[in-house]
Amino acid sequence: MLLKELYNRGPKLYPEKVAIIDGDRRFTYRQWSKRHNQFANALQALGLKKGDVLGVLLKNGAEYMDALAATAKTGVILGGINFRLNTEGVRGILEDLGCRVLLVDHEYADMIGSLRPQVPFLETCISVGCIKEGMVEYESLLQQYPTTEPEVPTREDDPDLIVYTSGTTGVPKGCVTTRKNTMVRVSGIALEGNLNPEDRYMNVFPIFHVGVNITQTIVFVGGTNVFMRDWDVREFCRLVQEEKINKTTLAPVFLNFIINFPDLAKYDLSSLEYVRYGAAPMPTELLKRAYKILPNCEYFQALGSSETFGMTGFSQKDHRDALTGSPEAEEKLASCGRQLYFCITRVVNEDGRDVKPGEVGEIITQGANIMRGYWNKPEETSEKIKDGWLHSGDLATLDEEGYIYIVDRKNNMIITGGENVYPAQVEAALLQIPQIDEAAVLGVPDEKWGESVKAIVKVKDGEALTYEKIMDLCKDKMANYARPKSVDFVNELPHLATGKVDRVTLKNRYCCH
């Protein structure tokens, strides 16, 4: 199936069904088809050909959907830009993409205007939600072009998207997704979540990241995509109640906001029946509370990355068995599951051999969901993908049933006095302390030990903790060398748009000064 047909299924099968809810705007599949065909014709008129790049600096919404469909139908590659980057970060991505045309949200139009002299290759900027001097206004542009679909031959190995990594370990890299990659990912997501035309899916994750594949899946099955531009727990609850949202994707930090929202009881969230989560570990106690507070809801955990979308999954049945079974069964909640559809996932040692249960190794994966490579970075690509296997950088163990347990990222590991300490394990232990809301652990320079373990902790509202109290509560949870040697208490931890803790910011703050 050609990728463009993903965007034609809805108009053919469900023309009067609402495809998009974006604030007070609603578009049926028929209306949306006309809009994105107009934009496809506009891109061609602007000189973009198959293989060219359209830069997109937008928050979630209808125009992003237009861009996804229009690029699929013209063979243009969509390059999504993280709107949370600073000016220099956005300039770096624009230079990496080399895009001649940019679709830009009204919130960032001034920033792009100031950057124009530094990016002379950027010929045309299309503004969404505002009229800006030197830019083409989006709605006016659409009205100039026909609603018929342009005829452009494409193949499954043509590039579809450039999805940038979140930059947790440094400068973001552009992951090139082919049209086949996209269709395989979409098929897997539909199977995992039993997605269907009746679904009303809340898009919380930003579409510039791998959340885009979930958005595409809802289009594929003929469901309704509902968009949040910015995270707000009250707005989330309102939309679930008023729009009868039944499925969504959340980072653990967002689920934590919902479960601890003081006004939660004022909203009817009974329509919510499925939450897909990922991006960060889910504390077991948070998941158990969510299961009680949202009893109609099933949960699915996915482990993946910008390079893969998904590698492993902990299914709805896995969650039910763990949350309602024996204490031994509950231990499975620490797992990220087993390999997903359409890929092979292994845990291997440094010699590339499968580890035995309990041994630590690196997760590697192979399949049609894997990116083609990094945009403009052949050396980094060859380091990441070796003999067809993508090396994730995630350290893990597995059990006799094939369930995989994340230990940590390779590059997060702390070596203190010759001992290996995995921050994720220390964080998991800290999050068992009832007063702690969030925690991040990293290694900081130490003259005696090389590195020492530092914890940055956010305490729940109304609670109080001291370093001594944390050490007392931790003494039975981890080895002495793994216990934090220092703790900083903060009001908030920095987060990336995906919900992950921003470790680069923390490392710059604590390791470089």
PDB file of N, CA and C in Angstrom, residues 57-89:
ATOM      1  N   LEU A  57       7.717  23.998  11.554  1.00  0.00           N
ATOM      2  CA  LEU A  57       7.882  24.484  12.924  1.00  0.00           C
ATOM      3  C   LEU A  57       6.496  24.862  13.439  1.00  0.00           C
ATOM      4  N   LEU A  58       5.747  23.851  13.823  1.00  0.00           N
ATOM      5  CA  LEU A  58       4.369  24.028  14.262  1.00  0.00           C
ATOM      6  C   LEU A  58       4.112  23.266  15.546  1.00  0.00           C
ATOM      7  N   LYS A  59       3.152  23.754  16.312  1.00  0.00           N
ATOM      8  CA  LYS A  59       2.597  22.957  17.388  1.00  0.00           C
ATOM      9  C   LYS A  59       1.535  22.020  16.802  1.00  0.00           C
ATOM     10  N   ASN A  60       1.053  21.095  17.614  1.00  0.00           N
ATOM     11  CA  ASN A  60       0.049  20.139  17.144  1.00  0.00           C
ATOM     12  C   ASN A  60      -1.184  20.862  16.611  1.00  0.00           C
ATOM     13  N   GLY A  61      -1.720  20.372  15.502  1.00  0.00           N
ATOM     14  CA  GLY A  61      -2.929  20.971  14.968  1.00  0.00           C
ATOM     15  C   GLY A  61      -3.195  20.578  13.533  1.00  0.00           C
ATOM     16  N   ALA A  62      -4.248  21.153  12.977  1.00  0.00           N
ATOM     17  CA  ALA A  62      -4.733  20.777  11.648  1.00  0.00           C
ATOM     18  C   ALA A  62      -3.698  21.030  10.562  1.00  0.00           C
ATOM     19  N   GLU A  63      -2.940  22.129  10.659  1.00  0.00           N
ATOM     20  CA  GLU A  63      -1.974  22.451   9.606  1.00  0.00           C
ATOM     21  C   GLU A  63      -0.839  21.428   9.568  1.00  0.00           C
ATOM     22  N   TYR A  64      -0.487  20.890  10.723  1.00  0.00           N
ATOM     23  CA  TYR A  64       0.527  19.833  10.722  1.00  0.00           C
ATOM     24  C   TYR A  64      -0.009  18.606   9.982  1.00  0.00           C
ATOM     25  N   MET A  65      -1.278  18.307  10.191  1.00  0.00           N
ATOM     26  CA  MET A  65      -1.909  17.187   9.475  1.00  0.00           C
ATOM     27  C   MET A  65      -1.924  17.445   7.971  1.00  0.00           C
ATOM     28  N   ASP A  66      -2.222  18.676   7.590  1.00  0.00           N
ATOM     29  CA  ASP A  66      -2.181  19.029   6.166  1.00  0.00           C
ATOM     30  C   ASP A  66      -0.801  18.746   5.588  1.00  0.00           C
ATOM     31  N   ALA A  67       0.222  19.148   6.334  1.00  0.00           N
ATOM     32  CA  ALA A  67       1.601  18.993   5.854  1.00  0.00           C
ATOM     33  C   ALA A  67       1.970  17.514   5.714  1.00  0.00           C
ATOM     34  N   LEU A  68       1.554  16.683   6.662  1.00  0.00           N
ATOM     35  CA  LEU A  68       1.848  15.246   6.578  1.00  0.00           C
ATOM     36  C   LEU A  68       1.263  14.641   5.310  1.00  0.00           C
ATOM     37  N   ALA A  69       0.003  14.958   5.046  1.00  0.00           N
ATOM     38  CA  ALA A  69      -0.659  14.382   3.873  1.00  0.00           C
ATOM     39  C   ALA A  69      -0.111  14.961   2.579  1.00  0.00           C
ATOM     40  N   ALA A  70       0.127  16.271   2.565  1.00  0.00           N
ATOM     41  CA  ALA A  70       0.602  16.929   1.335  1.00  0.00           C
ATOM     42  C   ALA A  70       1.983  16.420   0.939  1.00  0.00           C
ATOM     43  N   THR A  71       2.859  16.229   1.909  1.00  0.00           N
ATOM     44  CA  THR A  71       4.194  15.719   1.571  1.00  0.00           C
ATOM     45  C   THR A  71       4.131  14.265   1.122  1.00  0.00           C
ATOM     46  N   ALA A  72       3.237  13.492   1.726  1.00  0.00           N
ATOM     47  CA  ALA A  72       3.073  12.095   1.298  1.00  0.00           C
ATOM     48  C   ALA A  72       2.630  12.018  -0.162  1.00  0.00           C
ATOM     49  N   LYS A  73       1.828  12.973  -0.598  1.00  0.00           N
ATOM     50  CA  LYS A  73       1.270  12.929  -1.952  1.00  0.00           C
ATOM     51  C   LYS A  73       2.177  13.581  -2.999  1.00  0.00           C
ATOM     52  N   THR A  74       3.198  14.309  -2.558  1.00  0.00           N
ATOM     53  CA  THR A  74       4.099  14.982  -3.503  1.00  0.00           C
ATOM     54  C   THR A  74       5.505  14.393  -3.502  1.00  0.00           C
ATOM     55  N   GLY A  75       5.792  13.487  -2.575  1.00  0.00           N
ATOM     56  CA  GLY A  75       7.143  12.938  -2.480  1.00  0.00           C
ATOM     57  C   GLY A  75       8.114  13.852  -1.767  1.00  0.00           C
ATOM     58  N   VAL A  76       7.606  14.960  -1.233  1.00  0.00           N
ATOM     59  CA  VAL A  76       8.436  15.874  -0.447  1.00  0.00           C
ATOM     60  C   VAL A  76       8.664  15.247   0.924  1.00  0.00           C
ATOM     61  N   ILE A  77       9.822  15.513   1.516  1.00  0.00           N
ATOM     62  CA  ILE A  77      10.161  14.982   2.843  1.00  0.00           C
ATOM     63  C   ILE A  77       9.794  16.026   3.889  1.00  0.00           C
ATOM     64  N   LEU A  78       9.065  15.611   4.923  1.00  0.00           N
ATOM     65  CA  LEU A  78       8.694  16.536   5.986  1.00  0.00           C
ATOM     66  C   LEU A  78       9.754  16.493   7.082  1.00  0.00           C
ATOM     67  N   GLY A  79      10.341  17.644   7.377  1.00  0.00           N
ATOM     68  CA  GLY A  79      11.322  17.766   8.449  1.00  0.00           C
ATOM     69  C   GLY A  79      10.728  18.516   9.625  1.00  0.00           C
ATOM     70  N   GLY A  80      10.379  17.783  10.680  1.00  0.00           N
ATOM     71  CA  GLY A  80       9.761  18.402  11.851  1.00  0.00           C
ATOM     72  C   GLY A  80      10.798  19.035  12.761  1.00  0.00           C
ATOM     73  N   ILE A  81      10.501  20.234  13.266  1.00  0.00           N
ATOM     74  CA  ILE A  81      11.436  20.985  14.111  1.00  0.00           C
ATOM     75  C   ILE A  81      10.839  21.144  15.503  1.00  0.00           C
ATOM     76  N   ASN A  82      11.629  20.848  16.498  1.00  0.00           N
ATOM     77  CA  ASN A  82      11.215  20.963  17.901  1.00  0.00           C
ATOM     78  C   ASN A  82      10.975  22.425  18.245  1.00  0.00           C
ATOM     79  N   PHE A  83       9.736  22.773  18.556  1.00  0.00           N
ATOM     80  CA  PHE A  83       9.416  24.173  18.819  1.00  0.00           C
ATOM     81  C   PHE A  83       9.932  24.639  20.177  1.00  0.00           C
ATOM     82  N   ARG A  84      10.448  23.727  20.979  1.00  0.00           N
ATOM     83  CA  ARG A  84      10.987  24.128  22.284  1.00  0.00           C
ATOM     84  C   ARG A  84      12.475  24.502  22.220  1.00  0.00           C
ATOM     85  N   LEU A  85      13.081  24.335  21.069  1.00  0.00           N
ATOM     86  CA  LEU A  85      14.479  24.724  20.938  1.00  0.00           C
ATOM     87  C   LEU A  85      14.617  26.242  20.996  1.00  0.00           C
ATOM     88  N   ASN A  86      15.788  26.694  21.428  1.00  0.00           N
ATOM     89  CA  ASN A  86      16.042  28.132  21.385  1.00  0.00           C
ATOM     90  C   ASN A  86      16.391  28.538  19.950  1.00  0.00           C
ATOM     91  N   THR A  87      16.635  29.825  19.759  1.00  0.00           N
ATOM     92  CA  THR A  87      16.864  30.339  18.404  1.00  0.00           C
ATOM     93  C   THR A  87      18.038  29.643  17.721  1.00  0.00           C
ATOM     94  N   GLU A  88      19.133  29.471  18.450  1.00  0.00           N
ATOM     95  CA  GLU A  88      20.299  28.820  17.857  1.00  0.00           C
ATOM     96  C   GLU A  88      20.001  27.358  17.526  1.00  0.00           C
ATOM     97  N   GLY A  89      19.219  26.699  18.372  1.00  0.00           N
ATOM     98  CA  GLY A  89      18.859  25.317  18.105  1.00  0.00           C
ATOM     99  C   GLY A  89      18.020  25.187  16.846  1.00  0.00           C
TER     100      GLY A  89
END
